[in-house]
Amino acid sequence: NFPALGEVGKGKKVRSLQKFKQPVQEAIQGDRVAMCISGLDAKELERGIVIGEKFPVPTLDACICVVNRLSYFKQAVNTKAKFHVTLGHQTVMATAHFFCPLDGAAAPSTTST
């Protein structure tokens, strides 16, 4: 019983698995396996993590997190600004909504060197 791939896999089912060119019925953490998936272009999938039915891939539409400004990031950091956000192995564009302004310690230096 092989898992069906989620959103990225367009709901396709994994037909078979191979480990070092030998057919196998299961794979465990750390195994390198090849998946046979009919009707799916390999270029559409990113190498990395596959999660089975028992542990579905979590998805989020929004989250609240604590952020710290990096000292070498010189551009303005304003609410409704777009940033690249990486979670796990995937990077997406996100819109930031800040609940409070940056304090003076986090603001970039205005002195010239």
PDB file as gemmi writes it, atoms N, CA and C in Angstrom:
CRYST1    1.000    1.000    1.000  90.00  90.00  90.00 P 1                      
ATOM      1  N   ASN A   1       0.852  -1.182   0.000  1.00  0.00           N  
ATOM      2  CA  ASN A   1       0.000   0.000   0.000  1.00  0.00           C  
ATOM      3  C   ASN A   1       0.892   1.238   0.000  1.00  0.00           C  
ATOM      4  N   PHE A   2       1.064   1.846  -1.170  1.00  0.00           N  
ATOM      5  CA  PHE A   2       1.914   3.017  -1.309  1.00  0.00           C  
ATOM      6  C   PHE A   2       1.085   4.286  -1.149  1.00  0.00           C  
ATOM      7  N   PRO A   3       1.696   5.347  -0.634  1.00  0.00           N  
ATOM      8  CA  PRO A   3       0.947   6.588  -0.413  1.00  0.00           C  
ATOM      9  C   PRO A   3       0.625   7.298  -1.719  1.00  0.00           C  
ATOM     10  N   ALA A   4      -0.409   8.149  -1.666  1.00  0.00           N  
ATOM     11  CA  ALA A   4      -0.718   9.042  -2.772  1.00  0.00           C  
ATOM     12  C   ALA A   4      -0.004  10.356  -2.500  1.00  0.00           C  
ATOM     13  N   LEU A   5       0.566  10.930  -3.537  1.00  0.00           N  
ATOM     14  CA  LEU A   5       1.240  12.216  -3.358  1.00  0.00           C  
ATOM     15  C   LEU A   5       0.196  13.309  -3.240  1.00  0.00           C  
ATOM     16  N   GLY A   6       0.471  14.296  -2.435  1.00  0.00           N  
ATOM     17  CA  GLY A   6      -0.475  15.381  -2.173  1.00  0.00           C  
ATOM     18  C   GLY A   6      -0.562  16.383  -3.294  1.00  0.00           C  
ATOM     19  N   GLU A   7      -0.683  17.659  -2.934  1.00  0.00           N  
ATOM     20  CA  GLU A   7      -0.903  18.741  -3.882  1.00  0.00           C  
ATOM     21  C   GLU A   7       0.151  18.782  -4.985  1.00  0.00           C  
ATOM     22  N   VAL A   8       1.414  18.676  -4.625  1.00  0.00           N  
ATOM     23  CA  VAL A   8       2.494  18.737  -5.611  1.00  0.00           C  
ATOM     24  C   VAL A   8       2.393  17.572  -6.582  1.00  0.00           C  
ATOM     25  N   GLY A   9       2.029  16.406  -6.088  1.00  0.00           N  
ATOM     26  CA  GLY A   9       1.910  15.221  -6.924  1.00  0.00           C  
ATOM     27  C   GLY A   9       0.580  15.087  -7.617  1.00  0.00           C  
ATOM     28  N   LYS A  10      -0.280  16.092  -7.498  1.00  0.00           N  
ATOM     29  CA  LYS A  10      -1.588  16.120  -8.151  1.00  0.00           C  
ATOM     30  C   LYS A  10      -2.435  14.896  -7.801  1.00  0.00           C  
ATOM     31  N   GLY A  11      -2.265  14.383  -6.579  1.00  0.00           N  
ATOM     32  CA  GLY A  11      -3.074  13.263  -6.116  1.00  0.00           C  
ATOM     33  C   GLY A  11      -2.728  11.922  -6.739  1.00  0.00           C  
ATOM     34  N   LYS A  12      -1.611  11.839  -7.452  1.00  0.00           N  
ATOM     35  CA  LYS A  12      -1.208  10.596  -8.113  1.00  0.00           C  
ATOM     36  C   LYS A  12      -0.762   9.572  -7.082  1.00  0.00           C  
ATOM     37  N   LYS A  13      -0.959   8.299  -7.425  1.00  0.00           N  
ATOM     38  CA  LYS A  13      -0.527   7.222  -6.537  1.00  0.00           C  
ATOM     39  C   LYS A  13       0.844   6.720  -6.946  1.00  0.00           C  
ATOM     40  N   VAL A  14       1.618   6.347  -5.958  1.00  0.00           N  
ATOM     41  CA  VAL A  14       2.926   5.751  -6.193  1.00  0.00           C  
ATOM     42  C   VAL A  14       2.683   4.289  -6.551  1.00  0.00           C  
ATOM     43  N   ARG A  15       3.135   3.876  -7.738  1.00  0.00           N  
ATOM     44  CA  ARG A  15       2.897   2.490  -8.179  1.00  0.00           C  
ATOM     45  C   ARG A  15       3.903   1.519  -7.582  1.00  0.00           C  
ATOM     46  N   SER A  16       5.172   1.925  -7.511  1.00  0.00           N  
ATOM     47  CA  SER A  16       6.193   1.027  -6.961  1.00  0.00           C  
ATOM     48  C   SER A  16       7.375   1.831  -6.453  1.00  0.00           C  
ATOM     49  N   LEU A  17       8.198   1.170  -5.646  1.00  0.00           N  
ATOM     50  CA  LEU A  17       9.413   1.772  -5.096  1.00  0.00           C  
ATOM     51  C   LEU A  17      10.609   0.912  -5.468  1.00  0.00           C  
ATOM     52  N   GLN A  18      11.756   1.563  -5.647  1.00  0.00           N  
ATOM     53  CA  GLN A  18      13.010   0.851  -5.874  1.00  0.00           C  
ATOM     54  C   GLN A  18      14.075   1.446  -4.978  1.00  0.00           C  
ATOM     55  N   LYS A  19      14.911   0.566  -4.446  1.00  0.00           N  
ATOM     56  CA  LYS A  19      16.066   1.001  -3.658  1.00  0.00           C  
ATOM     57  C   LYS A  19      17.277   0.332  -4.286  1.00  0.00           C  
ATOM     58  N   PHE A  20      18.203   1.140  -4.811  1.00  0.00           N  
ATOM     59  CA  PHE A  20      19.391   0.635  -5.511  1.00  0.00           C  
ATOM     60  C   PHE A  20      18.993  -0.360  -6.613  1.00  0.00           C  
ATOM     61  N   LYS A  21      17.987   0.046  -7.416  1.00  0.00           N  
ATOM     62  CA  LYS A  21      17.493  -0.708  -8.577  1.00  0.00           C  
ATOM     63  C   LYS A  21      16.861  -2.047  -8.220  1.00  0.00           C  
ATOM     64  N   GLN A  22      16.500  -2.237  -6.960  1.00  0.00           N  
ATOM     65  CA  GLN A  22      15.816  -3.446  -6.509  1.00  0.00           C  
ATOM     66  C   GLN A  22      14.430  -3.046  -5.999  1.00  0.00           C  
ATOM     67  N   PRO A  23      13.363  -3.751  -6.427  1.00  0.00           N  
ATOM     68  CA  PRO A  23      12.026  -3.407  -5.934  1.00  0.00           C  
ATOM     69  C   PRO A  23      11.902  -3.637  -4.431  1.00  0.00           C  
ATOM     70  N   VAL A  24      11.258  -2.703  -3.753  1.00  0.00           N  
ATOM     71  CA  VAL A  24      11.009  -2.818  -2.316  1.00  0.00           C  
ATOM     72  C   VAL A  24       9.557  -2.440  -2.036  1.00  0.00           C  
ATOM     73  N   GLN A  25       9.035  -2.886  -0.906  1.00  0.00           N  
ATOM     74  CA  GLN A  25       7.657  -2.586  -0.518  1.00  0.00           C  
ATOM     75  C   GLN A  25       7.553  -1.413   0.440  1.00  0.00           C  
ATOM     76  N   GLU A  26       8.671  -1.057   1.091  1.00  0.00           N  
ATOM     77  CA  GLU A  26       8.637   0.053   2.040  1.00  0.00           C  
ATOM     78  C   GLU A  26       9.997   0.714   2.106  1.00  0.00           C  
ATOM     79  N   ALA A  27       9.995   1.917   2.622  1.00  0.00           N  
ATOM     80  CA  ALA A  27      11.232   2.670   2.837  1.00  0.00           C  
ATOM     81  C   ALA A  27      11.148   3.286   4.224  1.00  0.00           C  
ATOM     82  N   ILE A  28      12.290   3.382   4.873  1.00  0.00           N  
ATOM     83  CA  ILE A  28      12.326   3.985   6.209  1.00  0.00           C  
ATOM     84  C   ILE A  28      13.175   5.244   6.155  1.00  0.00           C  
ATOM     85  N   GLN A  29      13.171   5.990   7.238  1.00  0.00           N  
ATOM     86  CA  GLN A  29      13.922   7.239   7.327  1.00  0.00           C  
ATOM     87  C   GLN A  29      15.371   7.005   6.918  1.00  0.00           C  
ATOM     88  N   GLY A  30      15.854   7.848   6.009  1.00  0.00           N  
ATOM     89  CA  GLY A  30      17.236   7.765   5.554  1.00  0.00           C  
ATOM     90  C   GLY A  30      17.430   6.964   4.286  1.00  0.00           C  
ATOM     91  N   ASP A  31      16.417   6.191   3.859  1.00  0.00           N  
ATOM     92  CA  ASP A  31      16.526   5.415   2.623  1.00  0.00           C  
ATOM     93  C   ASP A  31      16.440   6.333   1.410  1.00  0.00           C  
ATOM     94  N   ARG A  32      17.236   6.017   0.400  1.00  0.00           N  
ATOM     95  CA  ARG A  32      17.138   6.699  -0.891  1.00  0.00           C  
ATOM     96  C   ARG A  32      16.351   5.781  -1.802  1.00  0.00           C  
ATOM     97  N   VAL A  33      15.194   6.226  -2.233  1.00  0.00           N  
ATOM     98  CA  VAL A  33      14.336   5.391  -3.064  1.00  0.00           C  
ATOM     99  C   VAL A  33      13.920   6.136  -4.322  1.00  0.00           C  
ATOM    100  N   ALA A  34      13.601   5.356  -5.352  1.00  0.00           N  
ATOM    101  CA  ALA A  34      13.018   5.887  -6.578  1.00  0.00           C  
ATOM    102  C   ALA A  34      11.552   5.493  -6.577  1.00  0.00           C  
ATOM    103  N   MET A  35      10.687   6.428  -7.011  1.00  0.00           N  
ATOM    104  CA  MET A  35       9.252   6.157  -7.052  1.00  0.00           C  
ATOM    105  C   MET A  35       8.781   6.097  -8.492  1.00  0.00           C  
ATOM    106  N   CYS A  36       7.977   5.110  -8.802  1.00  0.00           N  
ATOM    107  CA  CYS A  36       7.350   5.001 -10.115  1.00  0.00           C  
ATOM    108  C   CYS A  36       5.945   5.594  -9.998  1.00  0.00           C  
ATOM    109  N   ILE A  37       5.716   6.697 -10.717  1.00  0.00           N  
ATOM    110  CA  ILE A  37       4.435   7.401 -10.660  1.00  0.00           C  
ATOM    111  C   ILE A  37       3.985   7.626 -12.097  1.00  0.00           C  
ATOM    112  N   SER A  38       2.883   7.013 -12.502  1.00  0.00           N  
ATOM    113  CA  SER A  38       2.436   7.173 -13.882  1.00  0.00           C  
ATOM    114  C   SER A  38       1.771   8.530 -14.082  1.00  0.00           C  
ATOM    115  N   GLY A  39       2.006   9.117 -15.252  1.00  0.00           N  
ATOM    116  CA  GLY A  39       1.344  10.366 -15.627  1.00  0.00           C  
ATOM    117  C   GLY A  39       1.831  11.595 -14.896  1.00  0.00           C  
ATOM    118  N   LEU A  40       3.055  11.577 -14.366  1.00  0.00           N  
ATOM    119  CA  LEU A  40       3.586  12.737 -13.655  1.00  0.00           C  
ATOM    120  C   LEU A  40       5.006  12.998 -14.132  1.00  0.00           C  
ATOM    121  N   ASP A  41       5.266  14.211 -14.578  1.00  0.00           N  
ATOM    122  CA  ASP A  41       6.595  14.590 -15.042  1.00  0.00           C  
ATOM    123  C   ASP A  41       7.517  14.765 -13.836  1.00  0.00           C  
ATOM    124  N   ALA A  42       8.669  14.119 -13.871  1.00  0.00           N  
ATOM    125  CA  ALA A  42       9.611  14.189 -12.747  1.00  0.00           C  
ATOM    126  C   ALA A  42      10.061  15.617 -12.471  1.00  0.00           C  
ATOM    127  N   LYS A  43      10.032  16.478 -13.472  1.00  0.00           N  
ATOM    128  CA  LYS A  43      10.465  17.872 -13.291  1.00  0.00           C  
ATOM    129  C   LYS A  43       9.492  18.670 -12.423  1.00  0.00           C  
ATOM    130  N   GLU A  44       8.278  18.159 -12.259  1.00  0.00           N  
ATOM    131  CA  GLU A  44       7.273  18.846 -11.446  1.00  0.00           C  
ATOM    132  C   GLU A  44       7.469  18.618  -9.950  1.00  0.00           C  
ATOM    133  N   LEU A  45       8.256  17.601  -9.586  1.00  0.00           N  
ATOM    134  CA  LEU A  45       8.493  17.291  -8.178  1.00  0.00           C  
ATOM    135  C   LEU A  45       9.868  17.772  -7.763  1.00  0.00           C  
ATOM    136  N   GLU A  46       9.969  18.222  -6.545  1.00  0.00           N  
ATOM    137  CA  GLU A  46      11.263  18.624  -5.983  1.00  0.00           C  
ATOM    138  C   GLU A  46      11.826  17.449  -5.186  1.00  0.00           C  
ATOM    139  N   ARG A  47      13.130  17.207  -5.348  1.00  0.00           N  
ATOM    140  CA  ARG A  47      13.757  16.152  -4.558  1.00  0.00           C  
ATOM    141  C   ARG A  47      13.662  16.510  -3.089  1.00  0.00           C  
ATOM    142  N   GLY A  48      13.494  15.537  -2.262  1.00  0.00           N  
ATOM    143  CA  GLY A  48      13.453  15.856  -0.843  1.00  0.00           C  
ATOM    144  C   GLY A  48      12.597  14.902  -0.062  1.00  0.00           C  
ATOM    145  N   ILE A  49      11.676  15.453   0.678  1.00  0.00           N  
ATOM    146  CA  ILE A  49      10.934  14.687   1.668  1.00  0.00           C  
ATOM    147  C   ILE A  49       9.595  14.229   1.104  1.00  0.00           C  
ATOM    148  N   VAL A  50       9.267  12.976   1.317  1.00  0.00           N  
ATOM    149  CA  VAL A  50       7.945  12.444   0.999  1.00  0.00           C  
ATOM    150  C   VAL A  50       7.337  11.971   2.308  1.00  0.00           C  
ATOM    151  N   ILE A  51       6.126  12.357   2.571  1.00  0.00           N  
ATOM    152  CA  ILE A  51       5.447  11.994   3.807  1.00  0.00           C  
ATOM    153  C   ILE A  51       4.318  11.037   3.468  1.00  0.00           C  
ATOM    154  N   GLY A  52       4.185   9.989   4.239  1.00  0.00           N  
ATOM    155  CA  GLY A  52       3.142   9.002   4.000  1.00  0.00           C  
ATOM    156  C   GLY A  52       1.790   9.445   4.530  1.00  0.00           C  
ATOM    157  N   GLU A  53       0.802   8.573   4.356  1.00  0.00           N  
ATOM    158  CA  GLU A  53      -0.562   8.866   4.795  1.00  0.00           C  
ATOM    159  C   GLU A  53      -0.641   9.058   6.306  1.00  0.00           C  
ATOM    160  N   LYS A  54       0.213   8.359   7.038  1.00  0.00           N  
ATOM    161  CA  LYS A  54       0.182   8.439   8.494  1.00  0.00           C  
ATOM    162  C   LYS A  54       0.624   9.815   8.999  1.00  0.00           C  
ATOM    163  N   PHE A  55       1.538  10.456   8.262  1.00  0.00           N  
ATOM    164  CA  PHE A  55       2.057  11.773   8.645  1.00  0.00           C  
ATOM    165  C   PHE A  55       1.898  12.731   7.479  1.00  0.00           C  
ATOM    166  N   PRO A  56       0.723  13.336   7.299  1.00  0.00           N  
ATOM    167  CA  PRO A  56       0.512  14.228   6.157  1.00  0.00           C  
ATOM    168  C   PRO A  56       1.368  15.490   6.252  1.00  0.00           C  
ATOM    169  N   VAL A  57       1.638  16.074   5.101  1.00  0.00           N  
ATOM    170  CA  VAL A  57       2.419  17.305   5.046  1.00  0.00           C  
ATOM    171  C   VAL A  57       1.570  18.447   5.587  1.00  0.00           C  
ATOM    172  N   PRO A  58       2.040  19.135   6.620  1.00  0.00           N  
ATOM    173  CA  PRO A  58       1.260  20.265   7.141  1.00  0.00           C  
ATOM    174  C   PRO A  58       1.331  21.453   6.174  1.00  0.00           C  
ATOM    175  N   THR A  59       0.238  22.153   6.029  1.00  0.00           N  
ATOM    176  CA  THR A  59       0.205  23.356   5.199  1.00  0.00           C  
ATOM    177  C   THR A  59      -0.328  24.507   6.027  1.00  0.00           C  
ATOM    178  N   LEU A  60       0.068  25.733   5.684  1.00  0.00           N  
ATOM    179  CA  LEU A  60      -0.452  26.899   6.383  1.00  0.00           C  
ATOM    180  C   LEU A  60      -0.792  28.002   5.413  1.00  0.00           C  
ATOM    181  N   ASP A  61      -1.803  28.740   5.748  1.00  0.00           N  
ATOM    182  CA  ASP A  61      -2.168  29.926   4.988  1.00  0.00           C  
ATOM    183  C   ASP A  61      -1.673  31.177   5.687  1.00  0.00           C  
ATOM    184  N   ALA A  62      -1.493  31.103   7.009  1.00  0.00           N  
ATOM    185  CA  ALA A  62      -1.022  32.244   7.793  1.00  0.00           C  
ATOM    186  C   ALA A  62      -0.377  31.719   9.062  1.00  0.00           C  
ATOM    187  N   CYS A  63       0.540  32.501   9.615  1.00  0.00           N  
ATOM    188  CA  CYS A  63       1.146  32.135  10.888  1.00  0.00           C  
ATOM    189  C   CYS A  63       1.609  33.402  11.595  1.00  0.00           C  
ATOM    190  N   ILE A  64       1.773  33.296  12.892  1.00  0.00           N  
ATOM    191  CA  ILE A  64       2.302  34.393  13.704  1.00  0.00           C  
ATOM    192  C   ILE A  64       3.655  33.945  14.219  1.00  0.00           C  
ATOM    193  N   CYS A  65       4.672  34.775  14.015  1.00  0.00           N  
ATOM    194  CA  CYS A  65       6.009  34.405  14.469  1.00  0.00           C  
ATOM    195  C   CYS A  65       6.766  35.646  14.933  1.00  0.00           C  
ATOM    196  N   VAL A  66       7.772  35.410  15.729  1.00  0.00           N  
ATOM    197  CA  VAL A  66       8.652  36.470  16.208  1.00  0.00           C  
ATOM    198  C   VAL A  66       9.793  36.594  15.209  1.00  0.00           C  
ATOM    199  N   VAL A  67      10.068  37.818  14.767  1.00  0.00           N  
ATOM    200  CA  VAL A  67      11.154  38.035  13.808  1.00  0.00           C  
ATOM    201  C   VAL A  67      12.148  39.036  14.367  1.00  0.00           C  
ATOM    202  N   ASN A  68      13.385  38.866  14.006  1.00  0.00           N  
ATOM    203  CA  ASN A  68      14.447  39.801  14.359  1.00  0.00           C  
ATOM    204  C   ASN A  68      15.064  40.329  13.077  1.00  0.00           C  
ATOM    205  N   ARG A  69      15.311  41.613  13.042  1.00  0.00           N  
ATOM    206  CA  ARG A  69      15.914  42.223  11.866  1.00  0.00           C  
ATOM    207  C   ARG A  69      17.391  41.871  11.808  1.00  0.00           C  
ATOM    208  N   LEU A  70      17.863  41.481  10.632  1.00  0.00           N  
ATOM    209  CA  LEU A  70      19.276  41.207  10.429  1.00  0.00           C  
ATOM    210  C   LEU A  70      20.009  42.514  10.195  1.00  0.00           C  
ATOM    211  N   SER A  71      21.147  42.687  10.833  1.00  0.00           N  
ATOM    212  CA  SER A  71      21.861  43.966  10.769  1.00  0.00           C  
ATOM    213  C   SER A  71      22.318  44.317   9.358  1.00  0.00           C  
ATOM    214  N   TYR A  72      22.595  43.328   8.511  1.00  0.00           N  
ATOM    215  CA  TYR A  72      23.075  43.629   7.161  1.00  0.00           C  
ATOM    216  C   TYR A  72      21.938  43.844   6.165  1.00  0.00           C  
ATOM    217  N   PHE A  73      20.683  43.690   6.569  1.00  0.00           N  
ATOM    218  CA  PHE A  73      19.533  43.954   5.694  1.00  0.00           C  
ATOM    219  C   PHE A  73      19.206  45.428   5.792  1.00  0.00           C  
ATOM    220  N   LYS A  74      19.548  46.203   4.762  1.00  0.00           N  
ATOM    221  CA  LYS A  74      19.468  47.664   4.829  1.00  0.00           C  
ATOM    222  C   LYS A  74      18.140  48.247   4.347  1.00  0.00           C  
ATOM    223  N   GLN A  75      17.335  47.493   3.609  1.00  0.00           N  
ATOM    224  CA  GLN A  75      16.082  48.034   3.093  1.00  0.00           C  
ATOM    225  C   GLN A  75      15.065  48.222   4.214  1.00  0.00           C  
ATOM    226  N   ALA A  76      14.043  49.011   3.904  1.00  0.00           N  
ATOM    227  CA  ALA A  76      12.961  49.227   4.863  1.00  0.00           C  
ATOM    228  C   ALA A  76      12.201  47.925   5.086  1.00  0.00           C  
ATOM    229  N   VAL A  77      11.749  47.749   6.300  1.00  0.00           N  
ATOM    230  CA  VAL A  77      10.937  46.582   6.651  1.00  0.00           C  
ATOM    231  C   VAL A  77       9.583  47.113   7.097  1.00  0.00           C  
ATOM    232  N   ASN A  78       8.648  47.147   6.158  1.00  0.00           N  
ATOM    233  CA  ASN A  78       7.336  47.723   6.420  1.00  0.00           C  
ATOM    234  C   ASN A  78       6.259  46.658   6.373  1.00  0.00           C  
ATOM    235  N   THR A  79       5.142  46.956   7.035  1.00  0.00           N  
ATOM    236  CA  THR A  79       4.020  46.037   6.969  1.00  0.00           C  
ATOM    237  C   THR A  79       3.521  45.991   5.528  1.00  0.00           C  
ATOM    238  N   LYS A  80       2.966  44.887   5.125  1.00  0.00           N  
ATOM    239  CA  LYS A  80       2.497  44.588   3.768  1.00  0.00           C  
ATOM    240  C   LYS A  80       3.633  44.440   2.761  1.00  0.00           C  
ATOM    241  N   ALA A  81       4.875  44.366   3.238  1.00  0.00           N  
ATOM    242  CA  ALA A  81       6.009  44.112   2.346  1.00  0.00           C  
ATOM    243  C   ALA A  81       6.054  42.623   2.019  1.00  0.00           C  
ATOM    244  N   LYS A  82       6.592  42.292   0.864  1.00  0.00           N  
ATOM    245  CA  LYS A  82       6.709  40.888   0.443  1.00  0.00           C  
ATOM    246  C   LYS A  82       8.121  40.396   0.736  1.00  0.00           C  
ATOM    247  N   PHE A  83       8.206  39.180   1.276  1.00  0.00           N  
ATOM    248  CA  PHE A  83       9.479  38.557   1.615  1.00  0.00           C  
ATOM    249  C   PHE A  83       9.471  37.108   1.157  1.00  0.00           C  
ATOM    250  N   HIS A  84      10.656  36.569   0.926  1.00  0.00           N  
ATOM    251  CA  HIS A  84      10.796  35.136   0.689  1.00  0.00           C  
ATOM    252  C   HIS A  84      10.821  34.450   2.053  1.00  0.00           C  
ATOM    253  N   VAL A  85       9.998  33.446   2.226  1.00  0.00           N  
ATOM    254  CA  VAL A  85       9.931  32.707   3.482  1.00  0.00           C  
ATOM    255  C   VAL A  85      10.230  31.238   3.178  1.00  0.00           C  
ATOM    256  N   THR A  86      11.180  30.675   3.913  1.00  0.00           N  
ATOM    257  CA  THR A  86      11.541  29.277   3.721  1.00  0.00           C  
ATOM    258  C   THR A  86      11.104  28.476   4.928  1.00  0.00           C  
ATOM    259  N   LEU A  87      10.372  27.411   4.667  1.00  0.00           N  
ATOM    260  CA  LEU A  87       9.920  26.513   5.713  1.00  0.00           C  
ATOM    261  C   LEU A  87      10.207  25.102   5.225  1.00  0.00           C  
ATOM    262  N   GLY A  88      11.090  24.421   5.916  1.00  0.00           N  
ATOM    263  CA  GLY A  88      11.505  23.100   5.453  1.00  0.00           C  
ATOM    264  C   GLY A  88      12.337  23.224   4.193  1.00  0.00           C  
ATOM    265  N   HIS A  89      11.866  22.610   3.106  1.00  0.00           N  
ATOM    266  CA  HIS A  89      12.595  22.637   1.842  1.00  0.00           C  
ATOM    267  C   HIS A  89      11.931  23.526   0.806  1.00  0.00           C  
ATOM    268  N   GLN A  90      10.941  24.300   1.194  1.00  0.00           N  
ATOM    269  CA  GLN A  90      10.211  25.096   0.210  1.00  0.00           C  
ATOM    270  C   GLN A  90      10.272  26.576   0.565  1.00  0.00           C  
ATOM    271  N   THR A  91      10.480  27.410  -0.459  1.00  0.00           N  
ATOM    272  CA  THR A  91      10.504  28.854  -0.288  1.00  0.00           C  
ATOM    273  C   THR A  91       9.344  29.448  -1.075  1.00  0.00           C  
ATOM    274  N   VAL A  92       8.585  30.323  -0.427  1.00  0.00           N  
ATOM    275  CA  VAL A  92       7.444  30.976  -1.068  1.00  0.00           C  
ATOM    276  C   VAL A  92       7.485  32.470  -0.757  1.00  0.00           C  
ATOM    277  N   MET A  93       6.726  33.241  -1.524  1.00  0.00           N  
ATOM    278  CA  MET A  93       6.578  34.667  -1.239  1.00  0.00           C  
ATOM    279  C   MET A  93       5.479  34.840  -0.192  1.00  0.00           C  
ATOM    280  N   ALA A  94       5.718  35.719   0.764  1.00  0.00           N  
ATOM    281  CA  ALA A  94       4.732  35.970   1.816  1.00  0.00           C  
ATOM    282  C   ALA A  94       4.633  37.461   2.066  1.00  0.00           C  
ATOM    283  N   THR A  95       3.482  37.885   2.518  1.00  0.00           N  
ATOM    284  CA  THR A  95       3.271  39.279   2.881  1.00  0.00           C  
ATOM    285  C   THR A  95       3.353  39.390   4.393  1.00  0.00           C  
ATOM    286  N   ALA A  96       4.208  40.298   4.873  1.00  0.00           N  
ATOM    287  CA  ALA A  96       4.400  40.477   6.307  1.00  0.00           C  
ATOM    288  C   ALA A  96       3.447  41.537   6.847  1.00  0.00           C  
ATOM    289  N   HIS A  97       2.853  41.248   7.989  1.00  0.00           N  
ATOM    290  CA  HIS A  97       2.009  42.211   8.702  1.00  0.00           C  
ATOM    291  C   HIS A  97       2.578  42.309  10.107  1.00  0.00           C  
ATOM    292  N   PHE A  98       3.199  43.442  10.433  1.00  0.00           N  
ATOM    293  CA  PHE A  98       3.829  43.615  11.733  1.00  0.00           C  
ATOM    294  C   PHE A  98       2.834  44.229  12.702  1.00  0.00           C  
ATOM    295  N   PHE A  99       2.795  43.676  13.914  1.00  0.00           N  
ATOM    296  CA  PHE A  99       1.854  44.158  14.924  1.00  0.00           C  
ATOM    297  C   PHE A  99       2.409  45.317  15.743  1.00  0.00           C  
ATOM    298  N   CYS A 100       3.724  45.515  15.686  1.00  0.00           N  
ATOM    299  CA  CYS A 100       4.323  46.637  16.391  1.00  0.00           C  
ATOM    300  C   CYS A 100       5.534  47.104  15.586  1.00  0.00           C  
ATOM    301  N   PRO A 101       5.922  48.373  15.740  1.00  0.00           N  
ATOM    302  CA  PRO A 101       7.073  48.873  14.985  1.00  0.00           C  
ATOM    303  C   PRO A 101       8.376  48.302  15.526  1.00  0.00           C  
ATOM    304  N   LEU A 102       9.390  48.345  14.680  1.00  0.00           N  
ATOM    305  CA  LEU A 102      10.725  47.934  15.124  1.00  0.00           C  
ATOM    306  C   LEU A 102      11.217  48.902  16.187  1.00  0.00           C  
ATOM    307  N   ASP A 103      11.917  48.381  17.180  1.00  0.00           N  
ATOM    308  CA  ASP A 103      12.487  49.285  18.181  1.00  0.00           C  
ATOM    309  C   ASP A 103      13.765  49.917  17.617  1.00  0.00           C  
ATOM    310  N   GLY A 104      14.287  50.917  18.283  1.00  0.00           N  
ATOM    311  CA  GLY A 104      15.463  51.644  17.824  1.00  0.00           C  
ATOM    312  C   GLY A 104      16.689  50.770  17.665  1.00  0.00           C  
ATOM    313  N   ALA A 105      16.816  49.733  18.481  1.00  0.00           N  
ATOM    314  CA  ALA A 105      17.983  48.859  18.421  1.00  0.00           C  
ATOM    315  C   ALA A 105      17.987  48.025  17.145  1.00  0.00           C  
ATOM    316  N   ALA A 106      16.814  47.785  16.597  1.00  0.00           N  
ATOM    317  CA  ALA A 106      16.739  46.933  15.415  1.00  0.00           C  
ATOM    318  C   ALA A 106      16.798  47.731  14.117  1.00  0.00           C  
ATOM    319  N   ALA A 107      16.665  49.052  14.213  1.00  0.00           N  
ATOM    320  CA  ALA A 107      16.673  49.885  13.021  1.00  0.00           C  
ATOM    321  C   ALA A 107      18.074  49.960  12.433  1.00  0.00           C  
ATOM    322  N   PRO A 108      18.177  50.128  11.096  1.00  0.00           N  
ATOM    323  CA  PRO A 108      19.509  50.204  10.496  1.00  0.00           C  
ATOM    324  C   PRO A 108      20.215  51.496  10.888  1.00  0.00           C  
ATOM    325  N   SER A 109      21.504  51.453  10.868  1.00  0.00           N  
ATOM    326  CA  SER A 109      22.303  52.611  11.213  1.00  0.00           C  
ATOM    327  C   SER A 109      22.170  53.680  10.129  1.00  0.00           C  
ATOM    328  N   THR A 110      22.075  54.963  10.527  1.00  0.00           N  
ATOM    329  CA  THR A 110      21.956  56.048   9.554  1.00  0.00           C  
ATOM    330  C   THR A 110      23.264  56.815   9.425  1.00  0.00           C  
ATOM    331  N   THR A 111      24.301  56.406  10.119  1.00  0.00           N  
ATOM    332  CA  THR A 111      25.592  57.085  10.011  1.00  0.00           C  
ATOM    333  C   THR A 111      26.363  56.533   8.837  1.00  0.00           C  
ATOM    334  N   SER A 112      27.104  57.406   8.164  1.00  0.00           N  
ATOM    335  CA  SER A 112      27.895  56.961   7.022  1.00  0.00           C  
ATOM    336  C   SER A 112      29.297  56.607   7.500  1.00  0.00           C  
ATOM    337  N   THR A 113      29.913  55.652   6.815  1.00  0.00           N  
ATOM    338  CA  THR A 113      31.275  55.232   7.201  1.00  0.00           C  
ATOM    339  C   THR A 113      32.234  55.507   6.092  1.00  0.00           C  
TER     340      THR A 113                                                      
END                                                                             
